[in-house]
């Protein structure tokens, strides 16, 4: 298993969320993005952000969050 | 099934508690009727369900944050309230706080039943709210929407098993196509006959995140029991569209093309229809009125002047813009319903971030392009109070459709076939001005303001339905006509009165407009606009009237020019008169003067209704600050455009 930040995570690869920035944990958990959740990065978006797939939903995340979110690839 | 409904703003002051029964305007099924609250995550189909059940037409869109006020309507013998979208009952913004307060603040005044609208395609996330509501002694029904989307994703839902696991009834519905509403009604009737179920025990932990974990675990168990999800993460049709819509380079280009098309289509398609209505009012309608007055011996009387030059000229001019407004509203409704606007928020996030606002702030600003009043209310989707204040101060720089009517008139007069492109350019300029003012405020007043990172749900694209598009368009058009007609009649009467009162002696109603109180007051202000190239009292007075509402600018022009018609001289059309006056006041540079005028119109105070909304949301001190700021920006912009433009044009 490799620990990555979301900025470095490959696209279309199954990931497990490892950690989120403390100040945004509640905001992200409302979208299902909480430690242990299975997700994948679907694409890069305008402005350097990412779109992730979580529980069938698509959530756009801004660039400033990417370095703070860590994930494990299987 | 249908009943009356209303949308009301519920604003709370510190210490004041909003309640379902009292704080909201007393409409619905009447006192004593059971109150049913609709709650759900943004974009779950909640407002569509409300509209389907009550026959109301609240604003519905396929993007998060459509409901920022509380709509209330009658659903048979029950009162239905549509609360702002919320992912959870732990509020992160004022609209979510409002939802929590209305549901839980006062135990004696809670709704009798809560319908949680849950998106079946994203079941785990949607049921989080159910887990929280079930922690309170409330009757709860889960209305599952988007079952068709879930099915396409291979998700099978057993509503009975899910109901068993959640401890409350679960009903599958499709509010867009009005399926399952009867079953929902039966479930509500049955639930109201019994006591609220025992609340779900949730006293595991003190920490918010640990509590959230416990709830997600409970939800996961319910989803396991009631849904079979293959867990495949296939690329969907929406993903394929997003390959372009939010791509790093193509996304912004597509956004510009979409916006350009909106203005191009509205101006070019509406033009022949406008000409038709213009001909109708200035021709047969005016002729009929003149004949009528002649028949009763009132030719040349003040009554004839008021009706023909005031009401028919003013109202007629506004009605010629109905096709244009309709097209604009249809296109905005299509963009909203399709799901594109959430992508627009992603595309503009970086631009917004430059001024310290999150991409989500783009959503109220987009609403502002339709009308500034709901846009001010929509700032409540933002969590940070300073971000809300800044957004509310920037909303007036978004050009509403009322201003569009003036742009189209002026651009058509001065720029002919390039009118659509000029109007598009003004809209682009308004975005640039908004960003510049935002940057200026950020660097001066709010240097320490933090930024909220972009976290936004991208809804599945959907084909807009004719019924929804038509309903949203009709609601907005009705609003425009209602406001415009009231304001036009009132301002036309006021303008007529002021034009009839002599400033320096003379007989009431028998003076030249220039010698009236109206003309003299406008002439006193006019020199202010000399550096901008449109220092003419007819235009200055229209701008003063436009302070009330931009719908009144054209009617004021039409009224002034119609009354100010020299006898025995061919007055020409309104356009020719305006063109001649701009050419005169600008010293032979009518083009730059017209652009400067439109810039001023774009940036100064939109209307008194917007000021009222601002006063409510950010207080009168900041509203006053906004008025001064907008006037200063408008004047500086107009002067700069004219001074630079007249150098070589």
XYZ file of C-alpha atoms in Angstrom:
723
model
C 0.000 0.000 0.000
C 1.228 3.483 -0.871
C 0.237 6.666 0.903
C -0.409 9.534 -1.507
C -1.816 13.027 -1.378
C -4.778 13.656 -3.630
C -2.602 15.956 -5.741
C -0.429 12.949 -6.662
C -3.111 10.269 -6.768
C -3.550 8.557 -10.142
C -6.837 8.817 -12.010
C -9.356 5.947 -12.142
C -7.622 3.960 -9.405
C -9.422 2.543 -6.351
C -8.282 4.447 -3.260
C -9.034 4.433 0.443
C -9.211 7.784 2.167
C -6.557 7.979 4.867
C -6.694 11.518 6.194
C -8.357 14.873 5.667
C -7.349 18.390 6.789
C -8.585 18.857 10.355
C -10.380 22.124 9.627
C -12.426 20.606 6.810
C -13.160 17.139 8.189
C -16.830 17.831 8.892
C -17.412 19.563 5.560
C -15.844 16.631 3.671
C -17.552 13.947 5.748
C -20.936 15.359 4.674
C -20.010 14.334 1.132
C -19.023 10.882 2.394
C -15.303 11.720 2.292
C -14.159 10.355 5.667
C -11.230 8.167 6.626
C -11.747 4.616 5.460
C -14.093 5.532 2.598
C -13.440 3.945 -0.799
C -13.224 6.435 -3.656
C -11.368 7.243 -6.853
C -10.174 10.333 -8.685
C -12.176 10.757 -11.878
C -10.472 13.741 -13.485
C -8.575 16.988 -13.131
C -10.756 20.061 -13.212
C -10.398 23.712 -14.144
C -8.117 25.563 -11.739
C -6.065 22.513 -10.773
C -8.732 20.756 -8.686
C -9.951 17.156 -8.878
C -13.301 15.446 -9.293
C -13.651 12.371 -7.103
C -16.161 9.553 -7.258
C -17.524 8.626 -3.850
C -20.536 6.388 -3.310
C -21.651 6.940 -6.912
C -21.581 10.737 -6.536
C -19.150 13.141 -8.151
C -17.639 15.791 -5.916
C -15.391 18.593 -7.192
C -12.571 19.525 -4.809
C -10.560 22.734 -5.082
C -6.807 22.714 -5.534
C -6.107 24.076 -2.055
C -7.498 20.897 -0.471
C -5.520 18.364 -2.481
C -2.256 18.375 -0.504
C -4.130 17.939 2.767
C -6.105 14.858 1.714
C -4.214 11.575 1.872
C -5.217 8.245 0.402
C -3.926 4.713 0.172
C -3.806 2.901 -3.100
C -4.215 -0.861 -2.988
C -54.148 18.772 -5.111
C -52.805 22.188 -5.901
C -53.046 24.978 -3.395
C -51.716 28.417 -2.790
C -48.147 28.941 -1.812
C -45.679 31.614 -0.969
C -41.962 31.996 -0.497
C -40.865 33.931 2.519
C -37.549 34.965 3.871
C -36.989 33.958 7.443
C -34.237 35.999 8.979
C -33.252 35.528 12.562
C -31.783 38.008 14.919
C -29.627 36.752 17.790
C -31.803 35.144 20.403
C -34.798 34.884 18.109
C -36.083 31.437 17.315
C -37.595 30.631 13.950
C -40.533 28.260 14.185
C -42.543 26.269 11.700
C -45.860 27.621 12.857
C -45.218 31.263 13.607
C -42.190 32.875 12.024
C -43.171 31.983 8.508
C -45.994 33.898 6.853
C -49.353 32.400 7.657
C -50.181 30.682 4.410
C -50.683 27.017 3.671
C -53.709 24.975 4.632
C -54.650 27.360 7.438
C -54.322 27.301 11.208
C -54.654 23.894 12.816
C -53.607 22.024 9.681
C -50.760 19.557 10.209
C -47.392 20.987 9.159
C -45.210 18.769 6.987
C -41.582 19.831 6.517
C -39.623 18.809 3.430
C -35.903 18.501 4.031
C -33.082 16.942 2.068
C -29.612 17.442 0.730
C -29.176 20.171 -1.889
C -30.194 18.921 -5.300
C -32.194 15.946 -4.001
C -35.387 17.016 -5.810
C -36.984 18.594 -2.750
C -38.248 21.774 -4.373
C -39.502 19.824 -7.391
C -41.506 17.655 -4.971
C -42.836 20.759 -3.190
C -43.984 22.223 -6.489
C -45.549 18.954 -7.600
C -47.480 18.606 -4.328
C -48.654 22.193 -3.920
C -48.907 23.281 -7.550
C -46.544 26.084 -6.626
C -43.639 27.281 -8.692
C -40.725 27.941 -6.432
C -37.354 28.238 -8.123
C -36.077 24.813 -9.052
C -32.667 24.055 -10.434
C -30.295 21.164 -10.855
C -27.620 22.776 -8.721
C -26.990 23.010 -5.004
C -28.541 25.859 -3.045
C -31.762 26.489 -4.976
C -33.893 26.837 -1.840
C -32.501 29.600 0.316
C -35.805 30.789 1.640
C -38.713 28.911 3.080
C -41.578 28.134 0.738
C -44.925 27.314 2.275
C -47.967 25.922 0.522
C -51.124 23.890 0.930
C -51.043 20.181 0.107
C -54.627 19.061 0.405
C -55.549 19.686 4.062
C -51.926 19.932 5.145
C -49.402 22.759 5.209
C -46.182 21.923 3.420
C -42.948 23.825 4.028
C -39.868 23.498 1.848
C -36.735 24.099 3.908
C -33.300 25.029 2.535
C -31.163 22.096 1.404
C -28.931 20.611 4.103
C -26.590 17.630 4.099
C -26.874 17.377 7.864
C -28.294 19.089 10.915
C -24.816 20.369 11.852
C -25.100 23.725 10.112
C -22.206 25.169 8.140
C -24.146 28.100 6.666
C -27.129 30.301 7.638
C -29.556 28.452 5.362
C -28.628 25.154 7.031
C -28.935 26.845 10.427
C -32.435 27.937 9.460
C -33.378 24.378 8.523
C -32.091 23.095 11.872
C -33.881 25.826 13.832
C -37.196 25.269 12.094
C -36.960 21.545 12.749
C -35.575 21.414 16.250
C -35.297 24.748 18.054
C -38.683 24.841 19.755
C -40.003 21.426 20.880
C -43.593 22.774 21.051
C -43.534 24.219 17.574
C -41.909 21.542 15.488
C -43.496 20.275 12.296
C -45.907 17.388 12.763
C -44.029 15.265 10.263
C -40.723 15.471 8.425
C -40.343 14.127 4.890
C -36.664 13.556 4.164
C -36.116 13.625 0.415
C -33.250 11.219 -0.285
C -31.388 10.633 -3.533
C -31.462 6.871 -4.193
C -28.410 7.080 -6.462
C -26.366 8.420 -3.525
C -28.097 6.605 -0.743
C -25.448 6.593 2.007
C -24.920 10.327 1.825
C -28.642 11.075 1.671
C -29.540 8.900 4.645
C -27.141 10.720 6.980
C -29.816 13.352 7.467
C -32.336 10.588 8.260
C -30.016 9.268 10.966
C -29.968 12.726 12.581
C -33.701 13.374 12.349
C -34.361 9.915 13.814
C -32.432 11.027 16.929
C -35.380 13.278 17.766
C -38.971 12.356 18.653
C -40.259 13.125 15.139
C -42.531 11.386 12.681
C -40.322 10.759 9.657
C -40.967 9.511 6.123
C -38.177 8.967 3.616
C -39.111 9.901 0.026
C -36.632 8.240 -2.325
C -35.983 10.162 -5.553
C -33.696 9.436 -8.523
C -34.646 5.738 -8.514
C -34.237 5.669 -12.292
C -30.659 6.956 -12.011
C -29.948 4.412 -9.247
C -31.304 1.638 -11.477
C -29.057 2.729 -14.324
C -26.137 2.447 -11.915
C -27.231 -1.110 -11.094
C -28.459 -0.237 -7.586
C -31.506 -2.275 -6.499
C -33.476 -0.909 -3.559
C -35.865 -2.915 -1.381
C -37.964 -0.132 0.169
C -39.560 -2.467 2.740
C -36.214 -3.727 4.006
C -34.835 -0.190 4.027
C -37.892 1.021 5.931
C -37.386 -1.745 8.498
C -33.725 -0.797 8.970
C -34.386 2.960 9.220
C -37.405 2.595 11.496
C -39.642 4.798 9.343
C -41.689 4.465 6.130
C -39.812 4.676 2.799
C -41.673 5.649 -0.400
C -40.212 5.723 -3.911
C -41.231 8.818 -5.905
C -40.368 10.677 -9.128
C -41.446 14.299 -8.574
C -40.249 15.394 -12.027
C -42.759 13.039 -13.641
C -45.196 13.169 -10.713
C -45.035 9.436 -9.994
C -45.519 8.001 -6.503
C -47.080 11.167 -5.066
C -50.315 9.353 -4.187
C -48.383 6.714 -2.233
C -46.495 9.459 -0.422
C -49.803 11.131 0.484
C -51.145 7.833 1.881
C -47.971 7.294 3.902
C -48.242 10.811 5.342
C -51.897 10.304 6.276
C -51.077 7.002 7.975
C -48.052 8.416 9.831
C -50.031 11.400 11.140
C -52.523 9.017 12.797
C -49.895 7.435 15.014
C -47.488 8.736 17.633
C -43.929 9.603 16.691
C -41.687 6.523 16.857
C -39.093 6.152 19.585
C -36.035 8.191 18.793
C -32.830 6.498 17.745
C -30.396 6.260 20.664
C -27.295 8.283 19.930
C -25.358 9.001 23.099
C -22.131 7.299 22.146
C -19.702 10.152 22.142
C -19.066 13.842 22.656
C -16.811 14.545 19.690
C -18.570 15.703 16.481
C -16.476 13.519 14.191
C -16.996 10.443 16.380
C -20.741 11.142 16.321
C -20.606 11.421 12.534
C -18.783 8.059 12.394
C -21.474 6.404 14.480
C -24.158 7.789 12.160
C -22.354 6.661 9.020
C -22.037 3.181 10.536
C -25.781 3.132 11.244
C -26.488 4.342 7.692
C -24.131 1.734 6.214
C -26.022 -1.017 8.065
C -29.343 0.314 6.729
C -27.984 0.516 3.172
C -26.651 -3.049 3.450
C -30.075 -4.219 4.551
C -32.118 -2.312 1.979
C -29.997 -1.872 -1.131
C -27.883 -3.998 -3.403
C -25.130 -1.913 -4.943
C -22.710 -3.670 -7.308
C -20.153 -1.061 -6.254
C -18.915 -0.688 -9.803
C -17.525 2.720 -10.475
C -18.348 3.041 -14.148
C -17.804 6.158 -16.168
C -21.195 7.732 -16.751
C -22.566 9.946 -19.503
C -22.116 12.908 -17.130
C -18.437 11.983 -16.719
C -18.016 12.064 -20.478
C -19.605 15.500 -20.702
C -17.465 16.731 -17.811
C -14.390 15.755 -19.799
C -15.069 19.031 -21.633
C -17.254 21.035 -19.236
C -14.726 21.266 -16.414
C -11.512 20.557 -18.310
C -8.631 22.894 -17.400
C -8.598 24.777 -20.737
C -11.786 23.725 -22.557
C -13.983 24.325 -19.503
C -13.529 28.116 -19.356
C -13.791 28.327 -23.161
C -17.052 26.384 -23.126
C -18.335 28.626 -20.333
C -17.638 31.731 -22.439
C -19.239 30.164 -25.519
C -22.348 29.192 -23.538
C -22.695 32.706 -22.104
C -22.107 34.292 -25.538
C -24.749 32.022 -27.088
C -27.240 32.963 -24.397
C -26.928 36.667 -25.207
C -26.670 36.140 -28.963
C -29.792 33.985 -29.074
C -31.785 36.309 -26.847
C -30.957 39.413 -28.855
C -31.212 38.000 -32.391
C -34.245 35.756 -31.975
C -36.154 38.341 -29.983
C -35.517 41.223 -32.424
C -38.342 40.565 -34.946
C -40.802 39.937 -32.126
C -39.765 43.198 -30.495
C -40.311 45.061 -33.754
C -43.788 43.553 -34.018
C -44.818 44.684 -30.522
C -43.204 48.078 -31.019
C -45.234 48.587 -34.191
C -48.375 47.426 -32.428
C -48.103 49.917 -29.557
C -46.811 52.925 -31.454
C -49.291 52.250 -34.282
C -52.734 50.701 -33.804
C -52.878 50.943 -29.986
C -51.853 54.620 -29.914
C -54.137 55.425 -32.867
C -57.069 53.700 -31.172
C -56.465 55.633 -27.960
C -56.196 58.947 -29.832
C -59.437 58.208 -31.688
C -61.106 57.357 -28.396
C -60.050 60.661 -26.831
C -61.142 62.543 -29.957
C -64.544 60.885 -29.788
C -65.110 62.154 -26.238
C -63.667 65.593 -26.985
C -60.483 65.224 -24.937
C -57.944 65.755 -27.727
C -54.936 67.691 -26.422
C -56.030 67.319 -22.783
C -53.728 66.288 -19.944
C -55.593 62.973 -19.653
C -54.697 62.173 -23.250
C -51.079 63.122 -22.546
C -50.920 60.880 -19.486
C -52.498 57.880 -21.201
C -50.932 58.126 -24.675
C -47.517 59.611 -23.940
C -47.193 58.091 -20.499
C -48.956 54.770 -20.008
C -49.135 53.485 -23.590
C -45.612 54.659 -24.483
C -44.100 53.369 -21.220
C -45.982 50.120 -20.754
C -45.857 49.430 -24.503
C -42.089 49.809 -24.518
C -41.689 47.391 -21.622
C -44.012 44.838 -23.219
C -41.861 44.837 -26.350
C -39.173 43.295 -24.173
C -41.321 40.376 -23.042
C -40.052 38.072 -25.860
C -36.459 38.900 -24.946
C -37.038 38.293 -21.238
C -38.866 35.047 -22.005
C -35.950 33.761 -24.067
C -33.444 34.741 -21.390
C -35.475 33.038 -18.675
C -35.893 29.884 -20.801
C -32.152 29.654 -21.427
C -31.291 30.212 -17.756
C -33.873 27.581 -16.744
C -32.372 25.116 -19.251
C -28.873 25.734 -17.873
C -30.103 25.288 -14.300
C -32.188 22.185 -14.915
C -29.506 20.494 -17.009
C -26.924 20.610 -14.198
C -24.464 22.860 -16.027
C -24.491 25.678 -13.475
C -22.740 23.541 -10.829
C -19.961 23.024 -13.413
C -19.856 26.774 -14.006
C -19.101 27.165 -10.282
C -16.108 24.813 -10.690
C -14.879 26.670 -13.768
C -15.083 30.051 -12.055
C -13.681 28.850 -8.718
C -10.188 30.145 -9.350
C -11.500 33.529 -10.459
C -13.672 33.739 -7.352
C -10.802 32.644 -5.150
C -8.724 35.580 -6.424
C -11.133 37.869 -4.618
C -11.329 35.690 -1.540
C -14.614 34.003 -2.382
C -15.265 30.315 -2.891
C -16.498 29.016 -6.263
C -19.861 28.467 -4.567
C -20.205 32.273 -4.427
C -20.566 32.152 -8.203
C -24.033 30.603 -7.790
C -25.695 33.682 -6.193
C -23.825 35.802 -8.705
C -25.303 33.751 -11.574
C -28.743 34.187 -10.044
C -27.957 37.927 -10.093
C -27.822 37.853 -13.882
C -31.530 37.009 -13.742
C -32.503 39.274 -10.849
C -30.414 40.763 -8.035
C -33.091 40.386 -5.350
C -33.077 36.557 -5.003
C -29.307 36.636 -5.571
C -28.854 38.641 -2.369
C -30.867 35.998 -0.482
C -28.848 33.232 -2.158
C -25.675 34.509 -0.439
C -26.921 32.533 2.575
C -25.461 29.369 1.073
C -22.042 30.746 2.077
C -20.793 29.796 5.509
C -18.490 32.730 6.290
C -20.232 35.985 7.259
C -17.602 38.187 5.582
C -17.848 36.179 2.377
C -21.608 36.679 2.465
C -21.167 40.420 2.978
C -18.647 40.721 0.150
C -20.828 38.649 -2.205
C -23.911 40.730 -1.328
C -21.937 43.887 -2.143
C -20.806 42.426 -5.477
C -24.198 41.062 -6.600
C -25.416 44.493 -7.872
C -22.579 44.438 -10.418
C -24.132 41.399 -12.083
C -26.372 42.722 -14.825
C -29.960 41.684 -14.238
C -32.435 41.153 -17.074
C -34.066 44.530 -16.386
C -30.768 46.192 -17.336
C -30.555 43.891 -20.357
C -33.603 45.603 -21.862
C -31.796 48.957 -21.824
C -28.559 47.450 -23.194
C -30.461 45.885 -26.072
C -32.273 49.116 -26.906
C -29.124 51.259 -26.789
C -26.918 48.672 -28.550
C -29.460 48.208 -31.333
C -29.654 51.972 -31.853
C -25.905 52.575 -31.855
C -24.305 49.304 -32.936
C -26.883 47.655 -35.231
C -25.917 44.105 -36.182
C -23.191 44.039 -33.505
C -25.736 44.583 -30.743
C -25.519 40.968 -29.471
C -21.739 41.072 -29.252
C -21.776 44.488 -27.555
C -24.259 43.226 -24.954
C -22.078 40.158 -24.388
C -19.100 42.510 -23.954
C -20.978 44.482 -21.306
C -21.694 41.269 -19.428
C -18.021 40.310 -19.597
C -17.103 43.803 -18.393
C -19.522 43.426 -15.495
C -17.630 40.265 -14.446
C -14.297 42.100 -14.738
C -15.669 45.033 -12.705
C -17.010 42.629 -10.093
C -13.612 40.939 -9.751
C -11.784 44.290 -9.645
C -14.094 45.694 -6.965
C -13.830 42.418 -5.052
C -10.032 42.601 -5.180
C -10.096 46.213 -4.034
C -12.376 45.448 -1.091
C -10.377 42.357 -0.206
C -7.116 44.326 -0.155
C -8.562 47.192 1.861
C -11.403 46.110 4.128
C -10.997 42.365 4.517
C -7.297 41.611 4.356
C -7.577 38.787 6.856
C -10.526 37.029 5.234
C -9.824 33.323 4.851
C -10.848 31.297 1.853
C -13.147 28.322 1.932
C -11.956 25.518 -0.342
C -14.186 24.305 -3.144
C -16.238 21.255 -2.208
C -19.229 20.965 -4.503
C -21.490 18.131 -5.522
C -21.742 17.727 -9.302
C -25.275 16.573 -10.080
C -25.927 14.103 -12.865
C -26.734 15.914 -16.104
C -30.350 15.566 -17.036
C -32.511 16.508 -19.972
C -34.524 19.541 -18.889
C -38.232 18.782 -18.788
C -40.629 20.982 -20.691
C -42.913 21.303 -17.680
C -40.155 22.481 -15.331
C -38.610 24.859 -17.856
C -41.997 26.327 -18.698
C -42.954 26.639 -15.022
C -39.719 28.347 -13.989
C -39.826 30.658 -17.021
C -43.452 31.589 -16.404
C -42.815 32.284 -12.696
C -39.926 34.605 -13.497
C -41.755 36.309 -16.339
C -44.757 36.847 -14.097
C -42.466 38.357 -11.470
C -40.934 40.674 -14.062
C -44.316 41.772 -15.418
C -45.760 42.226 -11.941
C -42.835 44.345 -10.772
C -42.476 46.166 -14.063
C -46.146 46.982 -14.461
C -46.487 48.287 -10.906
C -43.308 50.306 -11.086
C -43.991 51.565 -14.600
C -47.492 52.776 -13.790
C -46.289 54.453 -10.583
C -43.210 56.071 -12.118
C -45.035 57.075 -15.295
C -47.635 58.837 -13.143
C -44.927 60.462 -10.990
C -42.877 61.503 -14.026
C -45.977 62.882 -15.738
C -46.863 64.860 -12.595
C -43.353 66.291 -12.268
C -43.304 67.105 -15.982
C -46.578 68.980 -15.598
C -45.538 71.151 -12.635
C -43.894 74.372 -13.822
C -40.562 75.204 -12.183
C -40.597 78.955 -12.835
C -44.179 79.986 -13.441
C -46.659 78.850 -16.066
C -49.781 76.755 -16.113
C -49.954 73.190 -14.817
C -49.749 70.735 -17.711
C -49.126 73.381 -20.362
C -45.372 73.843 -20.274
C -42.356 72.434 -22.093
C -40.771 69.520 -20.208
C -37.507 71.456 -19.955
C -39.313 74.109 -17.891
C -40.987 71.609 -15.568
C -39.780 70.578 -12.116
C -38.694 67.308 -13.730
C -36.683 68.985 -16.490
C -35.083 71.601 -14.250
C -34.049 69.041 -11.601
C -32.560 66.797 -14.302
C -30.692 69.747 -15.823
C -29.177 70.519 -12.406
C -27.663 67.011 -12.177
C -26.695 66.777 -15.834
C -23.246 68.518 -15.696
C -21.990 65.616 -13.554
C -22.098 63.478 -16.702
C -20.282 65.908 -18.988
C -16.955 64.002 -18.733
C -18.872 60.817 -19.629
C -20.334 62.264 -22.829
C -24.037 61.885 -22.030
C -24.778 65.139 -20.242
C -28.368 65.590 -21.476
C -31.258 66.036 -19.129
C -33.459 63.442 -20.889
C -30.932 60.710 -20.113
C -30.007 62.019 -16.658
C -33.650 61.982 -15.623
C -34.037 58.428 -16.959
C -31.075 57.392 -14.782
C -32.655 59.034 -11.729
C -35.907 57.176 -12.419
C -33.824 54.039 -12.966
C -32.743 54.224 -9.348
C -36.238 52.917 -8.518
C -35.972 50.138 -11.105
C -34.208 49.685 -14.404
C -37.502 48.692 -16.019
C -38.445 52.366 -15.743
C -35.466 53.768 -17.690
C -36.935 53.054 -21.108
C -40.445 54.115 -20.161
C -39.018 57.374 -18.812
C -37.168 57.975 -22.082
C -40.234 57.069 -24.114
C -42.382 59.378 -22.002
C -39.944 62.311 -22.072
C -39.336 62.135 -25.801
C -43.025 61.646 -26.559
C -44.024 64.701 -24.505
C -41.073 66.752 -25.631
C -42.084 66.540 -29.266
C -41.782 69.993 -30.897
C -44.860 70.891 -32.854
C -44.630 70.725 -36.632
C -41.315 68.948 -36.468
C -40.824 65.297 -37.353
C -39.723 63.715 -34.105
C -38.494 60.513 -35.718
C -38.363 57.290 -33.741
C -37.243 57.067 -30.137
C -33.958 55.618 -31.388
C -33.291 58.529 -33.720
C -34.007 61.018 -30.949
C -31.691 59.239 -28.533
C -28.977 58.942 -31.183
C -29.217 62.677 -31.994
C -29.004 63.700 -28.329
C -26.008 61.439 -27.652
C -24.241 62.812 -30.737
C -24.868 66.356 -29.497
C -23.870 65.797 -25.853
C -20.715 63.880 -26.766
C -19.436 66.428 -29.271
C -19.714 63.981 -32.169
C -18.719 60.750 -30.368
C -22.086 59.051 -29.879
C -20.604 55.518 -29.859
C -18.269 55.992 -26.871
C -20.972 58.027 -25.100
C -23.479 55.187 -25.571
C -20.937 52.683 -24.219
C -20.191 54.981 -21.278
C -23.910 55.282 -20.573
C -24.332 51.493 -20.577
C -21.318 51.140 -18.273
C -22.862 53.590 -15.822
C -26.170 51.760 -16.043
C -24.424 48.407 -15.495
C -22.633 49.543 -12.327
C -24.919 51.927 -10.436
C -27.623 50.961 -7.926
C -29.835 48.310 -9.561
C -33.195 49.061 -7.923
C -34.840 49.796 -4.597
C -35.922 46.159 -4.248
C -32.261 45.085 -4.275
C -31.478 47.728 -1.672
C -34.286 46.309 0.463
C -32.849 42.800 0.142
C -29.369 44.075 0.987
C -30.680 45.959 4.003
C -32.262 42.741 5.244
C -29.183 40.583 4.684
C -26.221 42.853 5.482
C -27.754 45.837 7.307
C -28.366 49.400 6.189
C -24.876 50.684 6.996
C -23.286 48.315 4.478
C -26.142 48.924 2.053
C -25.362 52.655 2.195
C -21.691 51.885 1.667
C -22.696 49.794 -1.367
C -24.738 52.635 -2.914
C -21.839 55.094 -2.634
C -19.374 52.509 -3.953
C -21.571 51.601 -6.931
C -22.153 55.239 -7.892
C -18.422 55.986 -7.661
C -17.456 52.915 -9.712
C -20.186 53.642 -12.275
C -19.129 57.252 -12.770
C -15.399 56.478 -12.973
C -16.022 53.650 -15.436
C -18.284 55.762 -17.635
C -15.800 58.650 -17.709
C -12.877 56.312 -18.482
C -14.766 54.584 -21.314
C -15.834 57.868 -22.912
C -12.530 59.652 -22.493
C -10.505 56.750 -23.909
C -13.073 55.795 -26.563
C -13.465 59.334 -27.908
C -9.733 59.590 -28.569
C -10.000 57.532 -31.758
C -13.706 56.892 -32.325
